[in-house]
CSV table of C-alpha atoms and ligand atoms in Angstrom, one decimal:
chain,number,residue,atom,x,y,z
A,1143,MET,CA,167.4,43.5,86.1
A,1144,ALA,CA,167.7,42.2,82.6
A,1145,PRO,CA,167.0,44.8,79.9
A,1146,ASP,CA,164.2,42.7,78.4
A,1147,ASP,CA,162.3,42.5,81.7
A,1148,ALA,CA,158.9,44.1,81.0
A,1149,SER,CA,157.9,44.6,84.6
A,1150,GLY,CA,158.4,48.4,84.4
A,1151,TYR,CA,160.0,48.9,87.8
A,1152,ASP,CA,163.3,49.9,86.0
A,1153,LEU,CA,161.6,52.8,84.2
A,1154,PRO,CA,160.6,55.5,86.7
A,1155,LEU,CA,160.6,58.4,84.2
A,1156,ARG,CA,157.5,58.1,82.0
A,1157,PRO,CA,156.4,61.4,80.2
A,1158,ARG,CA,153.3,59.5,78.9
A,1159,ARG,CA,151.8,59.9,82.4
A,1160,LEU,CA,150.9,63.5,81.6
A,1161,ARG,CA,149.2,62.4,78.3
A,1162,ARG,CA,147.0,59.8,79.8
A,1163,THR,CA,143.6,61.6,79.8
A,1164,GLU,CA,142.2,64.8,78.3
A,1165,ASN,CA,142.0,66.4,81.7
A,1166,ILE,CA,145.6,65.7,82.6
A,1167,ARG,CA,146.7,66.9,79.1
A,1168,ARG,CA,144.7,70.1,79.7
A,1169,MET,CA,146.7,70.7,83.0
A,1170,ALA,CA,150.0,70.1,81.3
A,1171,ARG,CA,149.3,72.2,78.2
A,1172,GLU,CA,151.9,74.9,77.7
A,1173,THR,CA,150.3,77.0,74.9
A,1174,ARG,CA,146.8,78.5,74.8
A,1175,LEU,CA,145.0,79.7,71.8
A,1176,SER,CA,142.2,82.1,72.4
A,1177,THR,CA,140.2,84.7,70.4
A,1178,ASP,CA,142.3,87.3,72.3
A,1179,ASN,CA,145.2,86.2,70.1
A,1180,LEU,CA,143.5,86.4,66.7
A,1181,ILE,CA,143.3,89.3,64.2
A,1182,ALA,CA,141.3,89.1,61.0
A,1183,PRO,CA,142.7,90.7,57.9
A,1184,LEU,CA,139.8,92.1,55.8
A,1185,PHE,CA,139.7,93.3,52.2
A,1186,VAL,CA,137.4,96.3,51.2
A,1187,MET,CA,136.3,97.2,47.7
A,1188,ALA,CA,134.1,99.8,46.2
A,1189,GLY,CA,130.3,99.2,45.6
A,1190,GLU,CA,127.3,98.4,47.6
A,1191,ASN,CA,125.9,95.2,49.3
A,1192,ASP,CA,128.4,93.0,47.5
A,1193,ARG,CA,131.3,90.6,48.1
A,1194,GLU,CA,133.7,88.7,45.8
A,1195,GLU,CA,135.5,85.6,46.8
A,1196,VAL,CA,139.3,85.7,46.3
A,1197,SER,CA,139.7,82.7,43.9
A,1198,SER,CA,143.0,81.6,45.4
A,1199,MET,CA,141.6,81.9,49.0
A,1200,PRO,CA,138.3,80.0,49.1
A,1201,GLY,CA,136.2,81.3,52.0
A,1202,THR,CA,137.9,84.8,52.0
A,1203,HIS,CA,136.2,87.7,50.3
A,1204,ARG,CA,136.5,91.3,49.3
A,1205,HIS,CA,133.6,93.3,50.8
A,1206,THR,CA,131.9,96.5,50.0
A,1207,ILE,CA,131.9,98.9,53.0
A,1208,ASP,CA,128.4,98.0,54.2
A,1209,ARG,CA,129.1,94.2,54.0
A,1210,LEU,CA,132.5,94.9,55.7
A,1211,VAL,CA,130.7,96.5,58.6
A,1212,ASP,CA,128.5,93.4,58.9
A,1213,LYS,CA,131.5,91.2,58.9
A,1214,ALA,CA,133.3,93.3,61.5
A,1215,THR,CA,130.2,93.2,63.7
A,1216,THR,CA,130.2,89.4,63.5
A,1217,LEU,CA,133.9,89.2,64.3
A,1218,HIS,CA,133.5,91.5,67.3
A,1219,ASP,CA,130.6,89.4,68.6
A,1220,LEU,CA,132.8,86.3,68.2
A,1221,GLY,CA,135.3,88.0,70.6
A,1222,LEU,CA,138.0,89.0,68.2
A,1223,PRO,CA,139.9,92.2,69.4
A,1224,ALA,CA,140.9,93.6,66.0
A,1225,VAL,CA,140.8,93.6,62.2
A,1226,ALA,CA,143.5,94.6,59.7
A,1227,LEU,CA,142.1,96.4,56.7
A,1228,PHE,CA,143.4,96.3,53.1
A,1229,PRO,CA,141.9,98.1,50.1
A,1230,ALA,CA,141.3,96.6,46.7
A,1231,LEU,CA,141.3,99.4,44.2
A,1232,PRO,CA,140.7,99.4,40.4
A,1233,ASP,CA,143.7,100.0,38.1
A,1234,SER,CA,142.2,103.3,37.1
A,1235,LEU,CA,143.0,104.7,40.6
A,1236,LYS,CA,146.6,103.5,40.6
A,1237,THR,CA,149.5,105.8,39.6
A,1238,PRO,CA,153.3,105.7,40.0
A,1239,ASP,CA,153.1,108.3,42.8
A,1240,ALA,CA,150.3,106.4,44.6
A,1241,ALA,CA,148.5,109.8,45.0
A,1242,HIS,CA,145.1,108.2,45.7
A,1243,ALA,CA,146.4,107.0,49.0
A,1244,LEU,CA,146.2,110.6,50.3
A,1245,ALA,CA,142.7,111.4,49.0
A,1246,PRO,CA,140.8,112.4,52.2
A,1247,ASP,CA,137.5,110.6,51.5
A,1248,HIS,CA,138.5,107.6,49.4
A,1249,LEU,CA,137.4,104.0,50.0
A,1250,TYR,CA,140.0,103.3,52.7
A,1251,PRO,CA,139.5,106.1,55.2
A,1252,ASN,CA,135.7,105.8,54.5
A,1253,ALA,CA,135.8,102.1,55.5
A,1254,VAL,CA,137.8,103.0,58.7
A,1255,ARG,CA,135.2,105.6,59.6
A,1256,ALA,CA,132.3,103.2,58.9
A,1257,LEU,CA,133.9,100.5,61.1
A,1258,LYS,CA,134.6,102.9,64.0
A,1259,ASP,CA,131.0,104.2,63.8
A,1260,ALA,CA,129.4,100.8,63.8
A,1261,VAL,CA,131.7,98.9,66.2
A,1262,PRO,CA,133.8,101.4,68.1
A,1263,GLU,CA,135.3,98.8,70.5
A,1264,LEU,CA,136.8,96.8,67.7
A,1265,MET,CA,140.4,97.8,67.1
A,1266,VAL,CA,141.1,98.8,63.5
A,1267,ILE,CA,144.6,98.3,62.1
A,1268,THR,CA,145.4,100.2,58.9
A,1269,ASP,CA,148.2,99.6,56.4
A,1270,THR,CA,150.5,102.3,55.1
A,1271,ALA,CA,152.3,100.5,52.3
A,1272,LEU,CA,151.7,102.0,48.8
A,1273,ASP,CA,151.1,98.8,46.8
A,1274,PRO,CA,147.3,99.0,46.6
A,1275,TYR,CA,147.7,102.5,45.1
A,1276,ASN,CA,150.9,102.1,43.0
A,1277,SER,CA,150.5,101.3,39.4
A,1278,ASP,CA,154.0,99.7,39.5
A,1279,GLY,CA,152.8,97.2,42.1
A,1280,HIS,CA,155.5,98.1,44.7
A,1281,ASP,CA,155.2,99.1,48.3
A,1282,GLY,CA,157.3,102.2,47.6
A,1283,ILE,CA,157.8,104.8,44.9
A,1284,VAL,CA,159.8,103.6,41.9
A,1285,ARG,CA,162.4,106.1,40.7
A,1286,ASP,CA,165.1,105.4,38.2
A,1287,GLY,CA,164.5,101.7,38.4
A,1288,ALA,CA,164.8,101.6,42.2
A,1289,ILE,CA,162.5,102.0,45.3
A,1290,ASP,CA,163.0,105.5,46.8
A,1291,ASN,CA,163.1,105.0,50.5
A,1292,ASP,CA,162.6,108.5,51.7
A,1293,ALA,CA,160.1,109.6,49.1
A,1294,THR,CA,158.0,106.6,50.1
A,1295,ILE,CA,158.1,107.5,53.8
A,1296,ASP,CA,157.0,111.0,52.9
A,1297,VAL,CA,153.8,109.6,51.4
A,1298,MET,CA,153.3,107.1,54.3
A,1299,ARG,CA,153.6,109.8,57.0
A,1300,ARG,CA,150.7,111.6,55.4
A,1301,MET,CA,148.8,108.3,55.0
A,1302,ALA,CA,149.3,107.5,58.7
A,1303,VAL,CA,147.9,110.8,59.7
A,1304,LEU,CA,144.9,110.4,57.3
A,1305,HIS,CA,144.2,106.9,58.8
A,1306,ALA,CA,144.5,108.2,62.4
A,1307,GLU,CA,142.1,111.1,61.5
A,1308,ALA,CA,139.7,108.5,60.2
A,1309,GLY,CA,139.8,106.6,63.5
A,1310,ALA,CA,142.5,104.0,63.0
A,1311,ASP,CA,143.6,102.6,66.4
A,1312,ILE,CA,146.8,101.1,65.1
A,1313,VAL,CA,148.8,102.0,62.0
A,1314,ALA,CA,150.9,99.2,60.5
A,1315,PRO,CA,153.6,100.0,58.0
A,1316,SER,CA,154.1,96.8,55.9
A,1317,ASP,CA,156.6,98.3,53.5
A,1318,MET,CA,160.0,97.6,55.0
A,1319,MET,CA,161.5,101.1,54.2
A,1320,ASP,CA,164.3,102.1,56.6
A,1321,GLY,CA,163.4,104.5,59.3
A,1322,ARG,CA,159.7,104.6,58.7
A,1323,VAL,CA,158.7,103.7,62.3
A,1324,GLY,CA,160.4,106.8,63.7
A,1325,ARG,CA,159.1,109.0,61.0
A,1326,LEU,CA,155.6,107.8,61.3
A,1327,ARG,CA,155.7,108.2,65.1
A,1328,ALA,CA,156.8,111.8,64.7
A,1329,ALA,CA,154.2,112.5,62.1
A,1330,LEU,CA,151.4,111.1,64.2
A,1331,ASP,CA,152.6,112.9,67.3
A,1332,ASP,CA,153.0,116.2,65.4
A,1333,ALA,CA,149.3,115.9,64.3
A,1334,GLY,CA,148.2,115.2,67.9
A,1335,HIS,CA,147.6,111.5,67.4
A,1336,THR,CA,149.7,110.4,70.4
A,1337,ASP,CA,147.4,107.5,71.2
A,1338,THR,CA,147.5,105.9,67.8
A,1339,ALA,CA,149.8,102.8,68.1
A,1340,LEU,CA,152.3,101.6,65.6
A,1341,LEU,CA,152.5,97.9,64.7
A,1342,SER,CA,155.6,97.5,62.6
A,1343,TYR,CA,156.1,94.7,60.1
A,1344,THR,CA,159.5,94.3,61.6
A,1345,ALA,CA,160.7,91.2,59.8
A,1346,LYS,CA,158.8,90.9,56.6
A,1347,TYR,CA,160.4,88.5,54.2
A,1348,SER,CA,160.4,88.6,50.4
A,1349,SER,CA,158.1,85.6,50.2
A,1350,SER,CA,156.4,83.6,47.5
A,1351,TYR,CA,153.6,82.9,50.0
A,1352,TYR,CA,152.0,86.3,49.4
A,1353,GLY,CA,150.7,85.2,46.0
A,1354,PRO,CA,147.0,84.9,46.8
A,1355,PHE,CA,147.1,88.3,48.6
A,1356,ARG,CA,148.5,89.9,45.5
A,1357,ASP,CA,145.6,88.2,43.6
A,1358,ALA,CA,143.1,89.7,46.1
A,1359,LEU,CA,144.4,93.2,45.5
A,1360,ASP,CA,145.8,92.7,42.0
A,1361,SER,CA,149.0,94.2,43.5
A,1362,ALA,CA,151.9,92.1,42.2
A,1363,PRO,CA,154.9,94.1,40.8
A,1364,LYS,CA,154.1,95.0,37.2
A,1365,HIS,CA,156.2,93.8,34.3
A,1366,ASP,CA,154.6,95.8,31.4
A,1367,ALA,CA,156.3,99.1,32.1
A,1368,PRO,CA,156.8,101.7,29.3
A,1369,PRO,CA,160.4,101.6,28.0
A,1370,ASP,CA,161.5,104.7,29.9
A,1371,HIS,CA,160.2,103.4,33.3
A,1372,ASP,CA,162.2,100.5,34.7
A,1373,ILE,CA,160.2,98.5,37.4
A,1374,PRO,CA,162.1,96.1,39.7
A,1375,GLU,CA,160.7,92.6,39.2
A,1376,THR,CA,160.7,91.6,42.9
A,1377,LYS,CA,160.5,93.2,46.3
A,1378,ASP,CA,164.0,91.8,47.2
A,1379,THR,CA,165.6,95.3,47.7
A,1380,TYR,CA,163.3,96.0,50.7
A,1381,GLN,CA,161.7,92.8,52.0
A,1382,MET,CA,164.1,90.5,53.8
A,1383,ASP,CA,166.0,87.6,52.4
A,1384,PRO,CA,164.4,84.3,53.5
A,1385,ALA,CA,167.8,83.0,54.4
A,1386,ASN,CA,168.4,85.6,57.2
A,1387,GLY,CA,167.5,85.3,60.9
A,1388,GLU,CA,170.0,87.5,62.7
A,1389,GLU,CA,168.9,90.4,60.5
A,1390,ALA,CA,165.4,90.1,62.0
A,1391,VAL,CA,166.9,91.0,65.4
A,1392,ARG,CA,168.7,94.0,63.9
A,1393,GLU,CA,165.4,95.2,62.4
A,1394,LEU,CA,163.8,94.6,65.8
A,1395,MET,CA,166.3,96.7,67.6
A,1396,LEU,CA,165.8,99.6,65.2
A,1397,ASP,CA,162.0,99.4,65.4
A,1398,LEU,CA,162.1,99.4,69.2
A,1399,GLU,CA,164.4,102.4,69.2
A,1400,GLU,CA,162.1,104.2,66.8
A,1401,GLY,CA,159.1,103.6,69.0
A,1402,ALA,CA,157.2,100.5,67.6
A,1403,ASP,CA,154.4,99.5,70.0
A,1404,MET,CA,154.2,96.0,68.6
A,1405,VAL,CA,156.4,94.2,66.1
A,1406,MET,CA,155.6,91.5,63.5
A,1407,VAL,CA,157.1,88.6,61.7
A,1408,LYS,CA,155.7,87.7,58.3
A,1409,PRO,CA,155.0,85.0,57.0
A,1410,ALA,CA,154.6,82.7,60.0
A,1411,LEU,CA,154.9,79.0,59.3
A,1412,PRO,CA,158.2,79.0,57.3
A,1413,TYR,CA,159.6,81.5,59.9
A,1414,LEU,CA,158.8,80.0,63.3
A,1415,ASP,CA,162.4,80.3,64.3
A,1416,VAL,CA,162.4,84.0,63.5
A,1417,ILE,CA,159.2,84.4,65.6
A,1418,HIS,CA,161.0,82.7,68.5
A,1419,ARG,CA,164.1,84.8,68.1
A,1420,VAL,CA,162.2,88.1,67.9
A,1421,LYS,CA,160.1,87.1,70.9
A,1422,GLN,CA,163.2,86.5,73.0
A,1423,HIS,CA,164.6,89.9,72.2
A,1424,SER,CA,161.4,92.0,72.2
A,1425,ASP,CA,159.9,93.8,75.2
A,1426,VAL,CA,156.8,94.6,73.2
A,1427,PRO,CA,154.1,92.2,72.0
A,1428,VAL,CA,155.0,90.1,69.0
A,1429,ALA,CA,152.6,89.5,66.1
A,1430,ALA,CA,152.9,86.9,63.4
A,1431,TYR,CA,151.1,87.0,60.0
A,1432,ASN,CA,149.8,83.6,58.9
A,1433,VAL,CA,149.7,84.8,55.3
A,1434,SER,CA,147.5,84.2,52.3
A,1435,GLY,CA,149.6,81.3,50.9
A,1436,GLU,CA,149.6,79.5,54.2
A,1437,TYR,CA,145.8,79.8,54.3
A,1438,ALA,CA,145.6,78.7,50.6
A,1439,MET,CA,147.8,75.6,51.2
A,1440,ILE,CA,145.7,74.2,54.0
A,1441,THR,CA,142.4,75.1,52.4
A,1442,ALA,CA,143.3,73.7,49.0
A,1443,ALA,CA,144.6,70.4,50.5
A,1444,ALA,CA,141.4,70.2,52.5
A,1445,GLN,CA,139.3,70.7,49.4
A,1446,ASN,CA,141.1,67.8,47.9
A,1447,GLY,CA,140.3,65.7,50.9
A,1448,TRP,CA,144.0,65.4,51.7
A,1449,LEU,CA,144.0,67.3,55.0
A,1450,ASP,CA,141.5,68.1,57.8
A,1451,ARG,CA,141.1,71.9,57.4
A,1452,ARG,CA,140.0,72.6,61.0
A,1453,ALA,CA,142.6,70.3,62.7
A,1454,CYS,CA,145.5,71.6,60.5
A,1455,ALA,CA,144.5,75.2,60.9
A,1456,MET,CA,144.3,74.9,64.7
A,1457,GLU,CA,147.6,73.0,64.8
A,1458,ALA,CA,149.2,75.7,62.7
A,1459,LEU,CA,147.9,78.6,64.9
A,1460,THR,CA,148.9,76.8,68.0
A,1461,GLY,CA,152.4,76.2,66.6
A,1462,ILE,CA,152.7,79.9,65.8
A,1463,ARG,CA,151.7,80.8,69.4
A,1464,ARG,CA,154.1,78.2,70.7
A,1465,ALA,CA,157.0,79.8,68.7
A,1466,GLY,CA,156.3,83.0,70.6
A,1467,ALA,CA,153.6,85.0,68.8
A,1468,ASP,CA,151.3,86.9,71.1
A,1469,VAL,CA,148.8,87.7,68.3
A,1470,ILE,CA,148.3,86.2,64.9
A,1471,LEU,CA,146.9,87.8,61.8
A,1472,THR,CA,145.1,85.0,60.1
A,1473,TYR,CA,142.4,84.4,57.4
A,1474,PHE,CA,141.3,81.5,59.6
A,1475,ALA,CA,140.3,84.0,62.4
A,1476,GLU,CA,136.5,83.8,62.0
A,1477,ASP,CA,136.5,80.0,61.6
A,1478,ALA,CA,139.0,79.6,64.5
A,1479,ALA,CA,136.8,81.7,66.8
A,1480,HIS,CA,133.9,79.4,66.0
A,1481,TRP,CA,136.0,76.4,66.7
A,1482,LEU,CA,137.3,77.8,69.9
A,1483,HIS,CA,133.7,78.4,71.1
A,1484,ASP,CA,132.6,74.8,70.1
B,1476,PBG,C1,152.0,94.6,50.9
B,1476,PBG,C2,151.4,93.5,51.7
B,1476,PBG,C3,151.5,92.1,51.3
B,1476,PBG,C4,150.8,91.4,52.3
B,1476,PBG,C5,150.4,92.3,53.2
B,1476,PBG,N1,150.8,93.6,52.9
B,1476,PBG,C6,152.1,91.5,50.1
B,1476,PBG,C7,153.3,91.9,49.6
B,1476,PBG,O1,154.2,92.4,50.3
B,1476,PBG,O2,153.4,91.8,48.4
B,1476,PBG,C8,150.7,89.9,52.2
B,1476,PBG,C9,149.7,89.3,53.1
B,1476,PBG,C10,149.3,87.9,52.7
B,1476,PBG,O3,149.9,87.3,51.9
B,1476,PBG,O4,148.4,87.5,53.4
B,1476,PBG,N2,152.3,95.7,51.6
């Protein structure tokens, strides 16, 4: 038959058959997004009955504990399984040794206790990096101009136990220090918290997409150090080089050996290949963090009328799932839950 014959008999393979109607597309769909897959990051601040919008993340707020509990109740009612909590502290409580992180009844453990009292079924994920407490703005302790790996872990081990005592279901080290998963596991077990799970930020990249989060917590590395105290300008000596993919697998192997219950890739959208690679090598669930800058990009473009916020957010979340993420930490979680219920 001539190639320009349009009768169609010479074209038996037609993938469009499975795209013909919504119902046939539903049957052929490979990836599902559900509230089961979504975790909402939440910011807590001191005070009462108040909230402040994060200016670079429209629609995302810092909440006082009472308002945080209301928000968590809403998220639980929407079917979300978990929240990840981050504290916003005033500069007056930040020191080079991040000592406030270990105060037994400060904002953060108090918030965990309030959440577990009000909505016990909702899983609470706590963060053990030092940046919200560190006047140098680093995830670890700065000593002689460098980040001290083991001194940082010593603080984080005690933080993990404090968080578990307050009721945290899952402790998530986001600091990228070497060996912290194993040390945190041992500290939790020694203290009797054998049921507290560890979600490791396994492949956390030194990313510029964290900018709005650092605005939310005022936690960017500080550049106004006294002359005798040299502060590294970036997090490049502990967070991963954005150019590396194989290294994520190496980090994964170490975290699995050390006892991570879940592993995470962060950010998500510029690292979909890393999510895929980690998923292929991991025998525990894989999380991805759709970070503040990814939220800000879509939300800002939508505010300009340039993108459809709902459609782009759902496409991004579906893409992150398709890459291999079992769960996604995302500031779109509440909106996405509404959209999924529509
Ligand atoms: C720090 C931390 C960061 C985020 C979560 N934990 C920022 C950083 O490493 O500077 C970023 C999350 C986001 O951008 O949404 N331990």
